[in-house]
Amino acid sequence: MAKVEKLSVMQGVAILVSALLGSGVFIIPAIASQVSGSWSLLAWAIMGVLIAPIVFTFAQLGKFYPHAGGTAYYVQQAFGERSGRLVSWLFIWVVALGTPVITITAANFLQNALVEMKLLSEVVDYRLMIAIGILCLVFVINLLGLKTAAIIQSVLSVVIVSTLLFASVDVQLQQNLPLPTSEFSVSKVALTATFILWCF
């Protein structure tokens, strides 16, 4: 019988943090500023407050009902097995549809960086090849096991947070990159908040 791998609390946190930071943190701020300009900061503040009860609710659910099924398991306990299966399928479809988008986005970032460093030509589009390479790398990491993946994701979490902090401080000190100016609009701020919530 195969041995079941167990994660420590810190490894579980690392996987969760890297999942939340992984893609949206590089995409959503740009979308938010395009939708509502400088008022996107208000949307971020509003969602920071509104998301807090969700975070604490799921933390308590995880504490009192520890289960690998997560949200699907909680829905099953509250509304029955059929609803739990429906949520499980929704999560599967999110992964199936989201993975290509995330991979192409990462390939786009990586290609731009390599072109800037003069390691790739600007003429040829390498994004598809880079995306396939990223998917193969993810597949290999999964084959190495859950604990190895948790260690790698811990390192990625530290790198992402460090990069964001460095970029934020560097922009404030070295450059003047203001958000697009725009008039206040409740509908635009609400739309921005919706994007942020979806990302979360």
Coordinates of N, CA and C in Angstrom, one line a residue:
M1 N 0.8 -1.2 0.0 CA 0.0 0.0 0.0 C 0.9 1.3 0.0
A2 N 0.5 2.2 -0.8 CA 1.3 3.4 -1.0 C 1.3 4.2 0.3
K3 N 2.4 4.8 0.6 CA 2.5 5.6 1.8 C 1.9 7.0 1.5
V4 N 1.1 7.5 2.4 CA 0.5 8.8 2.3 C 1.4 9.9 2.8
E5 N 1.7 10.8 2.0 CA 2.6 11.9 2.5 C 1.7 12.9 3.3
K6 N 2.3 13.4 4.4 CA 1.7 14.4 5.2 C 2.5 15.7 5.2
L7 N 1.8 16.8 5.2 CA 2.5 18.1 5.3 C 2.4 18.7 6.6
S8 N 3.5 19.5 7.0 CA 3.4 20.2 8.2 C 2.6 21.5 8.0
V9 N 2.3 22.2 9.1 CA 1.5 23.4 9.0 C 2.2 24.4 8.1
M10 N 3.5 24.6 8.3 CA 4.2 25.6 7.5 C 4.3 25.2 6.0
Q11 N 4.4 23.9 5.7 CA 4.3 23.5 4.3 C 3.0 23.7 3.7
G12 N 1.9 23.5 4.4 CA 0.6 23.8 3.9 C 0.4 25.2 3.7
V13 N 0.9 26.1 4.6 CA 0.8 27.5 4.4 C 1.6 28.0 3.2
A14 N 2.7 27.4 3.0 CA 3.6 27.7 1.8 C 2.8 27.4 0.5
I15 N 2.2 26.3 0.4 CA 1.4 25.9 -0.8 C 0.3 26.9 -1.0
L16 N -0.4 27.2 0.1 CA -1.6 28.1 0.0 C -1.1 29.5 -0.4
V17 N 0.0 30.0 0.2 CA 0.5 31.3 -0.2 C 0.9 31.4 -1.6
S18 N 1.7 30.4 -2.1 CA 2.1 30.4 -3.4 C 1.0 30.3 -4.4
A19 N -0.1 29.6 -4.1 CA -1.2 29.5 -4.9 C -1.9 30.8 -5.0
L20 N -2.1 31.5 -3.9 CA -2.8 32.8 -3.9 C -1.9 33.9 -4.6
L21 N -0.6 33.9 -4.4 CA 0.3 34.9 -5.0 C 0.6 34.6 -6.4
G22 N 0.6 33.4 -6.7 CA 1.2 32.9 -8.0 C 1.0 33.7 -9.2
S23 N -0.3 33.9 -9.6 CA -0.6 34.5 -10.9 C -1.3 35.8 -10.8
G24 N -2.3 35.9 -10.0 CA -3.2 37.0 -9.9 C -2.4 38.3 -9.4
V25 N -1.4 38.1 -8.5 CA -0.7 39.2 -8.0 C 0.0 40.0 -9.1
F26 N 0.3 39.4 -10.2 CA 1.0 40.0 -11.3 C 0.0 40.6 -12.4
I27 N -1.2 40.1 -12.3 CA -2.2 40.5 -13.4 C -3.2 41.5 -12.8
I28 N -3.8 41.2 -11.7 CA -4.9 42.0 -11.2 C -4.6 43.4 -10.9
P29 N -3.5 43.8 -10.3 CA -3.2 45.2 -10.1 C -3.2 46.1 -11.4
A30 N -2.7 45.5 -12.5 CA -2.8 46.2 -13.8 C -4.2 46.4 -14.3
I31 N -5.0 45.3 -14.2 CA -6.4 45.4 -14.6 C -7.1 46.4 -13.7
A32 N -6.9 46.3 -12.4 CA -7.6 47.2 -11.5 C -7.3 48.7 -11.8
S33 N -6.1 49.0 -12.1 CA -5.7 50.4 -12.4 C -6.3 50.9 -13.7
Q34 N -6.4 49.9 -14.7 CA -7.0 50.3 -16.0 C -8.5 50.5 -15.9
V35 N -9.2 49.8 -15.0 CA -10.6 49.9 -14.8 C -11.0 51.2 -14.1
S36 N -10.4 51.4 -12.9 CA -10.8 52.6 -12.1 C -9.7 53.5 -11.8
G37 N -8.5 53.4 -12.4 CA -7.5 54.4 -12.2 C -7.0 54.4 -10.8
S38 N -6.8 55.6 -10.3 CA -6.2 55.8 -8.9 C -7.3 55.4 -7.9
W39 N -8.5 55.3 -8.3 CA -9.6 54.8 -7.3 C -9.5 53.3 -7.1
S40 N -8.6 52.6 -7.8 CA -8.5 51.2 -7.6 C -7.9 50.9 -6.2
L41 N -7.2 51.9 -5.7 CA -6.7 51.8 -4.3 C -7.8 51.7 -3.3
L42 N -8.9 52.4 -3.6 CA -10.1 52.3 -2.7 C -10.7 50.9 -2.8
A43 N -10.7 50.3 -4.0 CA -11.3 49.0 -4.2 C -10.4 48.0 -3.4
W44 N -9.1 48.1 -3.5 CA -8.2 47.2 -2.7 C -8.5 47.3 -1.2
A45 N -8.7 48.5 -0.7 CA -9.0 48.7 0.7 C -10.3 48.1 1.1
I46 N -11.3 48.3 0.3 CA -12.6 47.7 0.6 C -12.6 46.2 0.6
M47 N -11.9 45.6 -0.4 CA -11.8 44.1 -0.5 C -11.0 43.6 0.6
G48 N -10.0 44.3 1.1 CA -9.1 43.9 2.2 C -10.0 43.7 3.4
V49 N -10.9 44.6 3.6 CA -11.8 44.5 4.8 C -12.9 43.4 4.6
L50 N -13.5 43.3 3.4 CA -14.5 42.3 3.2 C -14.0 40.9 3.1
I51 N -12.8 40.7 2.7 CA -12.2 39.4 2.5 C -11.9 38.8 3.9
A52 N -11.6 39.7 4.9 CA -11.1 39.2 6.2 C -12.1 38.2 6.8
P53 N -13.4 38.4 6.8 CA -14.4 37.4 7.4 C -14.3 36.1 6.7
I54 N -14.1 36.1 5.4 CA -14.0 34.9 4.6 C -12.8 34.1 5.0
V55 N -11.7 34.8 5.2 CA -10.4 34.2 5.6 C -10.6 33.5 7.0
F56 N -11.1 34.2 7.9 CA -11.3 33.7 9.3 C -12.3 32.5 9.3
T57 N -13.4 32.6 8.4 CA -14.4 31.5 8.4 C -13.7 30.3 7.9
F58 N -13.0 30.3 6.8 CA -12.3 29.1 6.3 C -11.2 28.6 7.2
A59 N -10.6 29.5 7.9 CA -9.6 29.1 8.9 C -10.3 28.2 10.0
Q60 N -11.4 28.7 10.5 CA -12.2 28.0 11.5 C -12.7 26.6 11.0
L61 N -13.2 26.7 9.7 CA -13.7 25.4 9.1 C -12.6 24.4 9.0
G62 N -11.4 24.9 8.6 CA -10.3 24.0 8.5 C -9.8 23.4 9.8
K63 N -10.0 24.3 10.9 CA -9.6 23.8 12.2 C -10.5 22.8 12.8
F64 N -11.8 23.0 12.6 CA -12.8 22.1 13.2 C -13.2 20.9 12.3
Y65 N -13.0 21.1 11.0 CA -13.3 20.0 10.0 C -12.2 19.8 9.1
P66 N -11.0 19.3 9.6 CA -9.9 19.1 8.7 C -10.2 18.0 7.7
H67 N -10.1 18.3 6.4 CA -10.4 17.3 5.4 C -9.7 17.8 4.1
A68 N -9.2 16.8 3.3 CA -8.5 17.2 2.1 C -9.4 17.8 1.0
G69 N -10.7 17.6 1.1 CA -11.7 18.1 0.2 C -11.9 19.6 0.3
G70 N -11.5 20.2 1.4 CA -11.6 21.6 1.6 C -13.0 22.1 1.4
T71 N -13.2 23.1 0.5 CA -14.5 23.8 0.2 C -15.6 22.8 -0.2
A72 N -15.2 21.8 -1.0 CA -16.2 20.8 -1.5 C -16.7 20.0 -0.3
Y73 N -15.8 19.7 0.6 CA -16.2 18.9 1.8 C -17.2 19.7 2.7
Y74 N -16.9 21.0 2.9 CA -17.8 21.8 3.7 C -19.1 22.0 3.1
V75 N -19.2 22.1 1.7 CA -20.5 22.2 1.0 C -21.2 20.9 1.1
Q76 N -20.5 19.8 1.1 CA -21.2 18.5 1.2 C -21.8 18.4 2.6
Q77 N -21.1 18.8 3.6 CA -21.6 18.7 5.0 C -22.8 19.5 5.2
A78 N -22.9 20.7 4.5 CA -24.0 21.6 4.7 C -25.2 21.4 3.8
F79 N -24.9 21.0 2.5 CA -26.0 20.9 1.6 C -26.1 19.5 0.9
G80 N -25.3 18.6 1.3 CA -25.5 17.2 0.7 C -24.4 16.8 -0.3
E81 N -24.3 15.5 -0.6 CA -23.3 15.0 -1.4 C -23.3 15.5 -2.8
R82 N -24.5 15.7 -3.4 CA -24.6 16.2 -4.7 C -24.0 17.6 -4.9
S83 N -24.3 18.5 -3.9 CA -23.7 19.8 -4.0 C -22.2 19.8 -3.8
G84 N -21.7 18.9 -3.0 CA -20.3 18.8 -2.8 C -19.6 18.3 -4.1
R85 N -20.2 17.4 -4.8 CA -19.7 16.9 -6.1 C -19.6 18.0 -7.1
L86 N -20.7 18.9 -7.1 CA -20.8 20.0 -8.1 C -19.6 21.0 -7.8
V87 N -19.4 21.3 -6.6 CA -18.3 22.2 -6.2 C -16.9 21.6 -6.6
S88 N -16.8 20.3 -6.4 CA -15.5 19.6 -6.8 C -15.3 19.7 -8.3
W89 N -16.4 19.5 -9.1 CA -16.2 19.7 -10.6 C -15.9 21.1 -11.0
L90 N -16.5 22.1 -10.2 CA -16.2 23.5 -10.5 C -14.7 23.8 -10.3
F91 N -14.1 23.2 -9.2 CA -12.7 23.4 -9.0 C -11.9 22.8 -10.1
I92 N -12.3 21.6 -10.5 CA -11.5 20.9 -11.6 C -11.5 21.7 -12.8
W93 N -12.7 22.3 -13.2 CA -12.8 23.1 -14.4 C -12.0 24.4 -14.3
V94 N -11.9 25.0 -13.0 CA -11.1 26.2 -12.8 C -9.6 25.9 -13.1
V95 N -9.2 24.7 -12.7 CA -7.8 24.3 -12.9 C -7.6 24.1 -14.4
A96 N -8.5 23.4 -15.0 CA -8.4 23.1 -16.5 C -8.4 24.3 -17.3
L97 N -9.2 25.3 -17.0 CA -9.3 26.5 -17.8 C -8.2 27.5 -17.4
G98 N -7.8 27.5 -16.1 CA -6.9 28.5 -15.6 C -5.4 28.2 -15.9
T99 N -5.1 26.9 -16.0 CA -3.7 26.5 -16.2 C -3.1 27.1 -17.5
P100 N -3.8 27.0 -18.6 CA -3.3 27.5 -19.9 C -3.1 29.1 -19.8
V101 N -4.0 29.8 -19.2 CA -3.9 31.2 -19.0 C -2.7 31.6 -18.2
I102 N -2.6 30.9 -17.1 CA -1.4 31.2 -16.2 C -0.1 30.9 -16.8
T103 N -0.1 29.8 -17.5 CA 1.2 29.3 -18.2 C 1.6 30.3 -19.3
I104 N 0.6 30.7 -20.1 CA 0.9 31.7 -21.2 C 1.3 33.0 -20.6
T105 N 0.7 33.4 -19.5 CA 1.1 34.7 -18.9 C 2.5 34.6 -18.4
A106 N 2.9 33.5 -17.7 CA 4.2 33.3 -17.2 C 5.2 33.3 -18.4
A107 N 4.8 32.6 -19.5 CA 5.7 32.6 -20.7 C 5.9 34.0 -21.3
N108 N 4.9 34.8 -21.2 CA 5.0 36.1 -21.8 C 5.9 37.0 -20.9
F109 N 5.8 36.9 -19.6 CA 6.8 37.6 -18.7 C 8.2 37.1 -19.0
L110 N 8.4 35.8 -19.0 CA 9.7 35.3 -19.2 C 10.3 35.6 -20.5
Q111 N 9.5 35.6 -21.6 CA 10.0 36.0 -22.9 C 10.5 37.4 -22.9
N112 N 9.6 38.3 -22.4 CA 10.0 39.7 -22.3 C 11.3 40.0 -21.5
A113 N 11.4 39.2 -20.4 CA 12.7 39.4 -19.6 C 13.9 38.9 -20.4
L114 N 13.8 37.8 -21.1 CA 14.9 37.2 -21.9 C 15.2 38.1 -23.1
V115 N 14.2 38.7 -23.7 CA 14.4 39.7 -24.8 C 15.2 40.9 -24.3
E116 N 14.8 41.4 -23.1 CA 15.4 42.6 -22.5 C 16.9 42.3 -22.2
M117 N 17.2 41.0 -21.8 CA 18.6 40.7 -21.5 C 19.3 40.2 -22.8
K118 N 18.7 40.4 -23.9 CA 19.3 40.0 -25.2 C 19.6 38.5 -25.3
L119 N 18.9 37.7 -24.6 CA 19.1 36.3 -24.7 C 18.2 35.6 -25.7
L120 N 17.1 36.3 -26.1 CA 16.2 35.9 -27.2 C 16.0 37.0 -28.2
S121 N 15.7 36.5 -29.4 CA 15.4 37.5 -30.5 C 14.0 38.1 -30.3
E122 N 13.8 39.3 -30.7 CA 12.5 40.0 -30.7 C 11.7 39.5 -31.8
V123 N 12.3 38.9 -32.9 CA 11.5 38.6 -34.1 C 10.7 37.3 -33.9
V124 N 11.3 36.3 -33.2 CA 10.6 35.0 -33.0 C 9.8 35.0 -31.7
D125 N 8.6 34.4 -31.8 CA 7.7 34.3 -30.6 C 8.0 32.9 -30.0
Y126 N 8.5 32.9 -28.8 CA 8.9 31.7 -28.1 C 7.9 31.3 -27.0
R127 N 6.8 32.0 -26.9 CA 5.9 31.9 -25.8 C 5.3 30.5 -25.7
L128 N 4.9 29.9 -26.8 CA 4.4 28.5 -26.8 C 5.4 27.5 -26.3
M129 N 6.6 27.6 -26.8 CA 7.7 26.7 -26.3 C 8.0 26.9 -24.8
I130 N 8.0 28.1 -24.4 CA 8.3 28.4 -23.0 C 7.1 27.8 -22.1
A131 N 5.9 28.0 -22.6 CA 4.7 27.5 -21.8 C 4.7 26.0 -21.7
I132 N 5.1 25.3 -22.8 CA 5.2 23.8 -22.8 C 6.3 23.4 -21.8
G133 N 7.4 24.2 -21.8 CA 8.5 23.9 -20.9 C 8.1 24.0 -19.4
I134 N 7.3 25.1 -19.2 CA 6.8 25.3 -17.8 C 5.9 24.2 -17.4
L135 N 5.0 23.7 -18.2 CA 4.0 22.6 -17.9 C 4.8 21.3 -17.6
C136 N 5.9 21.1 -18.4 CA 6.7 19.9 -18.2 C 7.4 20.0 -16.9
L137 N 7.9 21.2 -16.5 CA 8.6 21.4 -15.2 C 7.6 21.1 -14.1
V138 N 6.4 21.6 -14.2 CA 5.4 21.4 -13.2 C 5.0 19.9 -13.0
F139 N 5.0 19.2 -14.1 CA 4.7 17.8 -14.1 C 5.8 17.0 -13.4
V140 N 7.1 17.4 -13.7 CA 8.2 16.7 -13.0 C 8.2 17.0 -11.5
I141 N 7.9 18.3 -11.1 CA 7.8 18.6 -9.7 C 6.7 17.8 -9.0
N142 N 5.6 17.6 -9.7 CA 4.5 16.7 -9.1 C 5.0 15.3 -8.9
L143 N 5.8 14.8 -9.8 CA 6.3 13.4 -9.7 C 7.2 13.3 -8.5
L144 N 7.9 14.4 -8.1 CA 8.8 14.3 -7.0 C 8.1 14.1 -5.6
G145 N 6.8 14.4 -5.6 CA 6.1 14.2 -4.3 C 5.6 15.5 -3.7
L146 N 4.7 15.4 -2.8 CA 4.0 16.5 -2.2 C 5.0 17.3 -1.3
K147 N 5.8 16.7 -0.6 CA 6.8 17.4 0.3 C 7.8 18.2 -0.5
T148 N 8.3 17.6 -1.6 CA 9.2 18.3 -2.4 C 8.6 19.5 -3.1
A149 N 7.3 19.3 -3.5 CA 6.6 20.5 -4.1 C 6.3 21.6 -3.1
A150 N 6.1 21.2 -1.8 CA 5.9 22.2 -0.8 C 7.2 23.0 -0.5
I151 N 8.3 22.3 -0.6 CA 9.6 23.1 -0.4 C 9.8 24.0 -1.5
I152 N 9.6 23.6 -2.7 CA 9.8 24.4 -3.9 C 8.8 25.6 -3.9
Q153 N 7.6 25.4 -3.5 CA 6.6 26.5 -3.4 C 6.9 27.4 -2.3
S154 N 7.5 26.9 -1.2 CA 8.0 27.8 -0.1 C 9.0 28.8 -0.6
V155 N 10.0 28.3 -1.4 CA 11.0 29.1 -2.0 C 10.4 30.1 -3.0
L156 N 9.4 29.7 -3.8 CA 8.8 30.6 -4.7 C 8.0 31.7 -4.0
S157 N 7.4 31.3 -2.9 CA 6.6 32.3 -2.1 C 7.6 33.4 -1.6
V158 N 8.7 33.0 -1.1 CA 9.7 34.0 -0.6 C 10.2 34.9 -1.8
V159 N 10.5 34.3 -2.9 CA 11.0 35.0 -4.1 C 9.9 36.0 -4.6
I160 N 8.7 35.6 -4.6 CA 7.6 36.4 -5.1 C 7.4 37.6 -4.2
V161 N 7.3 37.4 -2.9 CA 7.1 38.5 -1.9 C 8.3 39.4 -1.9
S162 N 9.5 38.9 -2.0 CA 10.7 39.7 -2.0 C 10.8 40.6 -3.3
T163 N 10.4 40.0 -4.4 CA 10.4 40.7 -5.7 C 9.4 41.9 -5.6
L164 N 8.2 41.6 -5.1 CA 7.1 42.6 -5.0 C 7.6 43.7 -4.1
L165 N 8.2 43.4 -3.0 CA 8.7 44.4 -2.0 C 9.8 45.3 -2.6
F166 N 10.7 44.6 -3.3 CA 11.8 45.3 -3.9 C 11.3 46.3 -5.0
A167 N 10.4 45.7 -5.9 CA 9.8 46.6 -7.0 C 9.1 47.7 -6.4
S168 N 8.3 47.5 -5.4 CA 7.5 48.6 -4.8 C 8.4 49.7 -4.2
V169 N 9.4 49.3 -3.5 CA 10.3 50.3 -2.9 C 11.1 51.0 -4.0
D170 N 11.6 50.2 -5.0 CA 12.4 50.8 -6.1 C 11.6 51.8 -6.9
V171 N 10.4 51.5 -7.2 CA 9.6 52.5 -8.0 C 9.3 53.7 -7.2
Q172 N 9.1 53.6 -5.9 CA 8.8 54.8 -5.1 C 10.1 55.7 -5.0
L173 N 11.3 55.1 -4.9 CA 12.5 55.8 -4.8 C 13.1 56.3 -6.1
Q174 N 13.0 55.5 -7.1 CA 13.7 55.8 -8.4 C 12.8 56.4 -9.5
Q175 N 11.5 56.1 -9.5 CA 10.7 56.5 -10.7 C 9.4 57.1 -10.2
N176 N 8.8 57.8 -11.1 CA 7.5 58.4 -10.9 C 6.5 57.7 -11.9
L177 N 5.8 56.7 -11.4 CA 4.8 56.0 -12.2 C 3.4 56.1 -11.6
P178 N 2.7 57.2 -11.8 CA 1.4 57.4 -11.1 C 0.4 56.5 -11.8
L179 N -0.7 56.2 -11.1 CA -1.8 55.4 -11.6 C -2.5 56.4 -12.6
P180 N -3.2 55.8 -13.6 CA -4.0 56.6 -14.5 C -5.0 57.4 -13.8
T181 N -5.2 58.7 -14.1 CA -6.2 59.5 -13.4 C -7.5 59.2 -14.0
S182 N -8.5 59.3 -13.2 CA -9.9 59.0 -13.6 C -10.9 59.6 -12.6
E183 N -12.1 59.8 -13.0 CA -13.1 60.3 -12.2 C -13.7 59.2 -11.3
F184 N -14.2 59.5 -10.1 CA -14.7 58.5 -9.3 C -16.0 58.0 -9.9
S185 N -16.1 56.6 -9.9 CA -17.3 56.0 -10.4 C -17.6 54.7 -9.5
V186 N -18.7 54.7 -8.9 CA -19.1 53.6 -8.0 C -19.1 52.3 -8.8
S187 N -19.6 52.3 -10.0 CA -19.7 51.1 -10.8 C -18.3 50.5 -11.2
K188 N -17.3 51.5 -11.5 CA -16.0 51.0 -11.8 C -15.2 50.5 -10.6
V189 N -15.4 51.2 -9.5 CA -14.8 50.7 -8.2 C -15.4 49.3 -7.9
A190 N -16.7 49.1 -8.0 CA -17.3 47.8 -7.7 C -16.8 46.8 -8.7
L191 N -16.6 47.1 -10.0 CA -16.1 46.1 -10.9 C -14.7 45.8 -10.6
T192 N -13.9 46.8 -10.2 CA -12.5 46.5 -9.7 C -12.5 45.6 -8.5
A193 N -13.4 45.8 -7.6 CA -13.4 45.0 -6.4 C -13.8 43.6 -6.7
T194 N -14.7 43.4 -7.7 CA -15.1 42.1 -8.2 C -13.9 41.3 -8.8
F195 N -13.1 42.0 -9.6 CA -11.9 41.4 -10.1 C -11.0 40.9 -9.0
I196 N -10.8 41.8 -8.0 CA -9.9 41.4 -6.9 C -10.4 40.2 -6.1
L197 N -11.7 40.2 -5.9 CA -12.3 39.1 -5.2 C -12.2 37.8 -5.9
W198 N -12.4 37.9 -7.3 CA -12.3 36.7 -8.1 C -10.8 36.2 -8.1
C199 N -9.9 37.1 -8.1 CA -8.5 36.7 -8.0 C -8.2 36.0 -6.7
F200 N -8.8 36.5 -5.6 CA -8.6 35.9 -4.2 C -9.2 34.5 -4.2

